[in-house]
Amino acid sequence: MKFNDAFKQALLDRDLPIITYYEIFLLGYELFSRGSRKGTPLKYIPKEWSLSRTSRDIKRLEDNKVLTRDSDFRSNVWRVIEATRAGSAEEVACLADPFAYVSHLSAMQRYNLTDRSPKALHLTTPTPKLWTQLRDEKMRKDMSHIPTAERPLLVRPGFNPTIRRRPVVLHESSHPATPVAISGEQTRITSIGRTFADMLTEPELCGGMRHVIDIWEREADAWIPEIVEAVDQLESKIAKVRAGYILSEVMDISHPLIHNWEQYAQRGGSRKLDPEADYAPVFSEKWMISLNV
């Protein structure tokens, strides 16, 4: 089998809707290093696998209608024309950005927690500084066997306002979640516990606090251990206070960690259950928070 044919077949065998320049390089380097595919020696193997060779092969694959630049991203992302899977907006976004994940109201929808159908796709990705740190760690892991001078740079993708005709709202976080994978997809999403926790840190991105409280009262009983653990891991003290009030006073749930959150209640402050609403003179004595919902 010729190297070029094997390279095309390896690309198609992935059967993913998109591929980045970084992944194309790694795919070609692996094939070049082995010199065979599925036990069959390859013919016409290039003398080296380099960045310039990768770019030439991309051009060849474009000319042969195997790849085409994906217009939903600003650079370094190609659609695999012959892939059997078109890929949803969520999936291609997570393929393009290895650290992005579905969050907020979109995560709530995927977990069937809300009856709302957000038109926009909510995604979260690390802040630029943290993204770069994660990128460097990933490159060291992926390319420890490749000489430094030959390595491509994993580039942060530029998201266009819409992906697969769906508007995208991209959030940056300095404390991103550890997402989980959706079975049968390449999509990452906040865990069920973190999805509930995010409702209290940024309720305005989750349908508003009234909607959030409705969901907690209706759905949280089934996920108390996951929710309590996720809230406890948050940096936000006010989120712990809001969770403590809802769980203990609204839902009458007791848990050692919930009692521990009482230390974050602050007397004389102006903390509110709903950060978007006006302060109300009705408050929780225990949690010292204005009940302005």
Short mmCIF file of N, CA and C in Angstrom, two decimals, residues 121-227:
data_model
loop_
_atom_site.label_atom_id
_atom_site.label_comp_id
_atom_site.label_asym_id
_atom_site.label_seq_id
_atom_site.Cartn_x
_atom_site.Cartn_y
_atom_site.Cartn_z
N LEU A 121 -25.85 27.78 21.79
CA LEU A 121 -25.08 26.73 22.44
C LEU A 121 -24.11 27.39 23.42
N HIS A 122 -24.22 27.04 24.69
CA HIS A 122 -23.32 27.58 25.71
C HIS A 122 -22.12 26.64 25.86
N LEU A 123 -20.94 27.19 25.65
CA LEU A 123 -19.69 26.46 25.80
C LEU A 123 -18.79 27.19 26.77
N THR A 124 -17.98 26.45 27.50
CA THR A 124 -16.98 27.04 28.38
C THR A 124 -15.61 26.52 27.99
N THR A 125 -14.64 27.42 28.01
CA THR A 125 -13.25 27.06 27.72
C THR A 125 -12.36 27.81 28.72
N PRO A 126 -11.18 27.32 29.03
CA PRO A 126 -10.32 28.02 29.99
C PRO A 126 -9.91 29.41 29.49
N THR A 127 -9.57 30.28 30.43
CA THR A 127 -9.02 31.59 30.07
C THR A 127 -7.74 31.39 29.26
N PRO A 128 -7.34 32.39 28.47
CA PRO A 128 -6.16 32.21 27.62
C PRO A 128 -4.91 31.72 28.34
N LYS A 129 -4.62 32.28 29.51
CA LYS A 129 -3.42 31.85 30.25
C LYS A 129 -3.51 30.39 30.65
N LEU A 130 -4.66 29.98 31.18
CA LEU A 130 -4.83 28.59 31.60
C LEU A 130 -4.89 27.67 30.40
N TRP A 131 -5.52 28.13 29.32
CA TRP A 131 -5.59 27.31 28.09
C TRP A 131 -4.17 27.00 27.60
N THR A 132 -3.30 28.00 27.64
CA THR A 132 -1.92 27.81 27.19
C THR A 132 -1.20 26.80 28.08
N GLN A 133 -1.42 26.87 29.39
CA GLN A 133 -0.80 25.90 30.30
C GLN A 133 -1.27 24.48 29.99
N LEU A 134 -2.57 24.32 29.78
CA LEU A 134 -3.11 23.00 29.46
C LEU A 134 -2.60 22.53 28.11
N ARG A 135 -2.48 23.47 27.17
CA ARG A 135 -1.93 23.15 25.85
C ARG A 135 -0.51 22.60 25.94
N ASP A 136 0.31 23.27 26.74
CA ASP A 136 1.70 22.84 26.88
C ASP A 136 1.78 21.44 27.51
N GLU A 137 0.91 21.17 28.49
CA GLU A 137 0.89 19.84 29.11
C GLU A 137 0.47 18.77 28.09
N LYS A 138 -0.53 19.08 27.31
CA LYS A 138 -1.01 18.13 26.30
C LYS A 138 0.05 17.87 25.25
N MET A 139 0.76 18.90 24.81
CA MET A 139 1.80 18.72 23.80
C MET A 139 2.93 17.85 24.32
N ARG A 140 3.31 18.06 25.59
CA ARG A 140 4.37 17.22 26.17
C ARG A 140 3.93 15.76 26.22
N LYS A 141 2.68 15.53 26.53
CA LYS A 141 2.17 14.17 26.61
C LYS A 141 2.04 13.54 25.22
N ASP A 142 1.52 14.29 24.27
CA ASP A 142 1.28 13.75 22.93
C ASP A 142 2.55 13.56 22.13
N MET A 143 3.56 14.39 22.38
CA MET A 143 4.71 14.42 21.47
C MET A 143 6.04 14.24 22.18
N SER A 144 6.05 13.51 23.28
CA SER A 144 7.30 13.28 24.00
C SER A 144 8.32 12.54 23.14
N HIS A 145 7.83 11.79 22.13
CA HIS A 145 8.72 10.99 21.28
C HIS A 145 9.14 11.74 20.02
N ILE A 146 8.68 12.97 19.85
CA ILE A 146 8.97 13.74 18.65
C ILE A 146 9.96 14.85 18.99
N PRO A 147 11.04 15.00 18.21
CA PRO A 147 11.99 16.08 18.47
C PRO A 147 11.29 17.44 18.53
N THR A 148 11.72 18.26 19.47
CA THR A 148 11.06 19.54 19.73
C THR A 148 10.96 20.40 18.48
N ALA A 149 12.01 20.44 17.69
CA ALA A 149 12.02 21.31 16.51
C ALA A 149 10.99 20.91 15.46
N GLU A 150 10.53 19.66 15.50
CA GLU A 150 9.60 19.17 14.50
C GLU A 150 8.13 19.25 14.94
N ARG A 151 7.90 19.68 16.17
CA ARG A 151 6.53 19.64 16.71
C ARG A 151 5.69 20.81 16.21
N PRO A 152 4.43 20.55 15.87
CA PRO A 152 3.51 21.66 15.54
C PRO A 152 2.99 22.28 16.84
N LEU A 153 2.47 23.47 16.74
CA LEU A 153 1.88 24.12 17.89
C LEU A 153 0.38 23.84 17.90
N LEU A 154 -0.11 23.40 19.05
CA LEU A 154 -1.55 23.24 19.21
C LEU A 154 -2.15 24.63 19.37
N VAL A 155 -2.94 25.03 18.38
CA VAL A 155 -3.46 26.40 18.32
C VAL A 155 -4.88 26.45 18.87
N ARG A 156 -5.16 27.46 19.67
CA ARG A 156 -6.51 27.65 20.17
C ARG A 156 -7.43 28.03 19.00
N PRO A 157 -8.49 27.29 18.78
CA PRO A 157 -9.34 27.57 17.61
C PRO A 157 -10.12 28.86 17.79
N GLY A 158 -10.35 29.53 16.69
CA GLY A 158 -11.20 30.71 16.72
C GLY A 158 -12.61 30.31 16.35
N PHE A 159 -13.54 30.46 17.28
CA PHE A 159 -14.93 30.10 17.03
C PHE A 159 -15.62 31.25 16.31
N ASN A 160 -16.34 30.94 15.26
CA ASN A 160 -17.19 31.93 14.62
C ASN A 160 -18.48 32.09 15.43
N PRO A 161 -19.27 33.12 15.17
CA PRO A 161 -20.50 33.34 15.95
C PRO A 161 -21.49 32.19 15.88
N THR A 162 -21.44 31.42 14.82
CA THR A 162 -22.32 30.25 14.70
C THR A 162 -21.49 29.03 14.33
N ILE A 163 -21.90 27.88 14.83
CA ILE A 163 -21.31 26.60 14.46
C ILE A 163 -22.45 25.69 14.04
N ARG A 164 -22.32 25.16 12.87
CA ARG A 164 -23.38 24.31 12.28
C ARG A 164 -24.74 25.02 12.38
N ARG A 165 -24.70 26.32 12.01
CA ARG A 165 -25.89 27.19 11.97
C ARG A 165 -26.50 27.45 13.34
N ARG A 166 -25.78 27.15 14.39
CA ARG A 166 -26.29 27.39 15.74
C ARG A 166 -25.47 28.48 16.41
N PRO A 167 -26.09 29.53 16.93
CA PRO A 167 -25.33 30.57 17.63
C PRO A 167 -24.57 29.98 18.81
N VAL A 168 -23.39 30.50 19.05
CA VAL A 168 -22.53 30.00 20.13
C VAL A 168 -22.24 31.13 21.11
N VAL A 169 -22.41 30.82 22.39
CA VAL A 169 -22.02 31.74 23.46
C VAL A 169 -20.84 31.09 24.17
N LEU A 170 -19.67 31.70 24.03
CA LEU A 170 -18.44 31.12 24.57
C LEU A 170 -18.06 31.83 25.87
N HIS A 171 -17.95 31.07 26.95
CA HIS A 171 -17.56 31.60 28.25
C HIS A 171 -16.13 31.16 28.56
N GLU A 172 -15.36 32.05 29.17
CA GLU A 172 -14.00 31.72 29.59
C GLU A 172 -13.97 31.62 31.11
N SER A 173 -13.29 30.61 31.62
CA SER A 173 -13.26 30.37 33.06
C SER A 173 -11.83 30.14 33.54
N SER A 174 -11.50 30.79 34.66
CA SER A 174 -10.19 30.54 35.29
C SER A 174 -10.26 29.33 36.22
N HIS A 175 -11.47 28.82 36.46
CA HIS A 175 -11.66 27.62 37.27
C HIS A 175 -12.61 26.67 36.51
N PRO A 176 -12.17 26.18 35.36
CA PRO A 176 -13.06 25.34 34.55
C PRO A 176 -13.38 24.02 35.26
N ALA A 177 -14.49 23.45 34.84
CA ALA A 177 -14.89 22.16 35.38
C ALA A 177 -14.03 21.05 34.80
N THR A 178 -14.08 19.90 35.44
CA THR A 178 -13.54 18.68 34.84
C THR A 178 -14.71 17.98 34.16
N PRO A 179 -14.83 18.14 32.84
CA PRO A 179 -16.04 17.65 32.17
C PRO A 179 -16.06 16.14 32.03
N VAL A 180 -17.21 15.63 31.68
CA VAL A 180 -17.38 14.20 31.41
C VAL A 180 -17.77 14.03 29.95
N ALA A 181 -17.54 12.85 29.42
CA ALA A 181 -17.85 12.58 28.02
C ALA A 181 -19.28 12.07 27.89
N ILE A 182 -19.93 12.47 26.82
CA ILE A 182 -21.25 11.94 26.49
C ILE A 182 -21.06 10.66 25.69
N SER A 183 -21.70 9.60 26.11
CA SER A 183 -21.54 8.30 25.48
C SER A 183 -21.87 8.36 23.99
N GLY A 184 -20.99 7.79 23.18
CA GLY A 184 -21.21 7.71 21.75
C GLY A 184 -20.87 8.97 20.99
N GLU A 185 -20.36 9.97 21.69
CA GLU A 185 -19.99 11.23 21.05
C GLU A 185 -18.58 11.64 21.48
N GLN A 186 -18.09 12.68 20.82
CA GLN A 186 -16.84 13.31 21.23
C GLN A 186 -17.13 14.56 22.05
N THR A 187 -18.37 14.68 22.51
CA THR A 187 -18.80 15.86 23.25
C THR A 187 -18.46 15.74 24.73
N ARG A 188 -17.96 16.84 25.30
CA ARG A 188 -17.72 16.92 26.75
C ARG A 188 -18.75 17.86 27.37
N ILE A 189 -19.10 17.60 28.61
CA ILE A 189 -20.15 18.36 29.28
C ILE A 189 -19.84 18.41 30.77
N THR A 190 -20.33 19.45 31.45
CA THR A 190 -20.17 19.48 32.90
C THR A 190 -20.86 18.27 33.52
N SER A 191 -20.31 17.76 34.59
CA SER A 191 -20.95 16.66 35.31
C SER A 191 -22.31 17.13 35.83
N ILE A 192 -23.15 16.20 36.22
CA ILE A 192 -24.47 16.57 36.72
C ILE A 192 -24.34 17.45 37.96
N GLY A 193 -23.39 17.11 38.84
CA GLY A 193 -23.20 17.92 40.04
C GLY A 193 -22.73 19.32 39.71
N ARG A 194 -21.76 19.45 38.81
CA ARG A 194 -21.24 20.77 38.44
C ARG A 194 -22.30 21.57 37.69
N THR A 195 -23.16 20.89 36.94
CA THR A 195 -24.24 21.60 36.24
C THR A 195 -25.15 22.28 37.24
N PHE A 196 -25.50 21.58 38.32
CA PHE A 196 -26.31 22.19 39.38
C PHE A 196 -25.53 23.32 40.05
N ALA A 197 -24.26 23.10 40.32
CA ALA A 197 -23.45 24.12 41.00
C ALA A 197 -23.34 25.40 40.17
N ASP A 198 -23.17 25.25 38.86
CA ASP A 198 -23.06 26.43 37.99
C ASP A 198 -24.34 27.25 37.99
N MET A 199 -25.48 26.62 38.25
CA MET A 199 -26.74 27.37 38.32
C MET A 199 -26.70 28.42 39.42
N LEU A 200 -25.90 28.19 40.46
CA LEU A 200 -25.85 29.11 41.59
C LEU A 200 -24.72 30.13 41.46
N THR A 201 -23.69 29.82 40.69
CA THR A 201 -22.62 30.80 40.48
C THR A 201 -23.00 31.79 39.38
N GLU A 202 -23.70 31.32 38.37
CA GLU A 202 -24.09 32.18 37.24
C GLU A 202 -25.54 31.88 36.83
N PRO A 203 -26.49 32.18 37.70
CA PRO A 203 -27.89 31.85 37.39
C PRO A 203 -28.41 32.54 36.14
N GLU A 204 -27.83 33.72 35.82
CA GLU A 204 -28.29 34.44 34.64
C GLU A 204 -28.01 33.69 33.35
N LEU A 205 -27.06 32.74 33.40
CA LEU A 205 -26.74 31.91 32.22
C LEU A 205 -27.53 30.61 32.24
N CYS A 206 -28.39 30.45 33.23
CA CYS A 206 -29.11 29.19 33.43
C CYS A 206 -30.62 29.40 33.50
N GLY A 207 -31.08 30.50 32.94
CA GLY A 207 -32.51 30.75 32.91
C GLY A 207 -33.01 31.65 34.02
N GLY A 208 -32.13 32.15 34.87
CA GLY A 208 -32.53 33.01 35.97
C GLY A 208 -32.74 32.24 37.26
N MET A 209 -32.62 32.94 38.40
CA MET A 209 -32.66 32.25 39.68
C MET A 209 -34.01 31.61 39.98
N ARG A 210 -35.11 32.23 39.54
CA ARG A 210 -36.42 31.60 39.78
C ARG A 210 -36.49 30.25 39.08
N HIS A 211 -35.99 30.19 37.85
CA HIS A 211 -35.96 28.93 37.11
C HIS A 211 -35.03 27.94 37.79
N VAL A 212 -33.89 28.43 38.28
CA VAL A 212 -32.92 27.58 38.96
C VAL A 212 -33.53 26.95 40.20
N ILE A 213 -34.20 27.74 41.01
CA ILE A 213 -34.80 27.20 42.24
C ILE A 213 -35.87 26.17 41.91
N ASP A 214 -36.66 26.44 40.88
CA ASP A 214 -37.66 25.45 40.45
C ASP A 214 -37.00 24.12 40.11
N ILE A 215 -35.88 24.18 39.40
CA ILE A 215 -35.19 22.95 39.00
C ILE A 215 -34.60 22.25 40.22
N TRP A 216 -33.99 23.02 41.12
CA TRP A 216 -33.43 22.40 42.33
C TRP A 216 -34.53 21.70 43.13
N GLU A 217 -35.66 22.35 43.31
CA GLU A 217 -36.75 21.75 44.09
C GLU A 217 -37.29 20.50 43.42
N ARG A 218 -37.31 20.51 42.09
CA ARG A 218 -37.90 19.39 41.35
C ARG A 218 -36.93 18.24 41.11
N GLU A 219 -35.66 18.54 40.89
CA GLU A 219 -34.72 17.54 40.40
C GLU A 219 -33.56 17.21 41.34
N ALA A 220 -33.24 18.07 42.29
CA ALA A 220 -31.99 17.90 43.04
C ALA A 220 -31.99 16.67 43.94
N ASP A 221 -33.16 16.24 44.42
CA ASP A 221 -33.21 15.09 45.33
C ASP A 221 -32.49 13.86 44.78
N ALA A 222 -32.54 13.68 43.48
CA ALA A 222 -31.95 12.49 42.86
C ALA A 222 -30.42 12.56 42.78
N TRP A 223 -29.86 13.76 43.04
CA TRP A 223 -28.41 13.94 42.81
C TRP A 223 -27.72 14.61 43.99
N ILE A 224 -28.23 14.44 45.19
CA ILE A 224 -27.69 15.17 46.34
C ILE A 224 -26.19 14.92 46.56
N PRO A 225 -25.69 13.68 46.59
CA PRO A 225 -24.25 13.49 46.81
C PRO A 225 -23.39 14.20 45.76
N GLU A 226 -23.80 14.10 44.49
CA GLU A 226 -23.04 14.73 43.41
C GLU A 226 -23.09 16.26 43.52
N ILE A 227 -24.25 16.78 43.86
CA ILE A 227 -24.41 18.23 43.96
C ILE A 227 -23.58 18.79 45.13
#
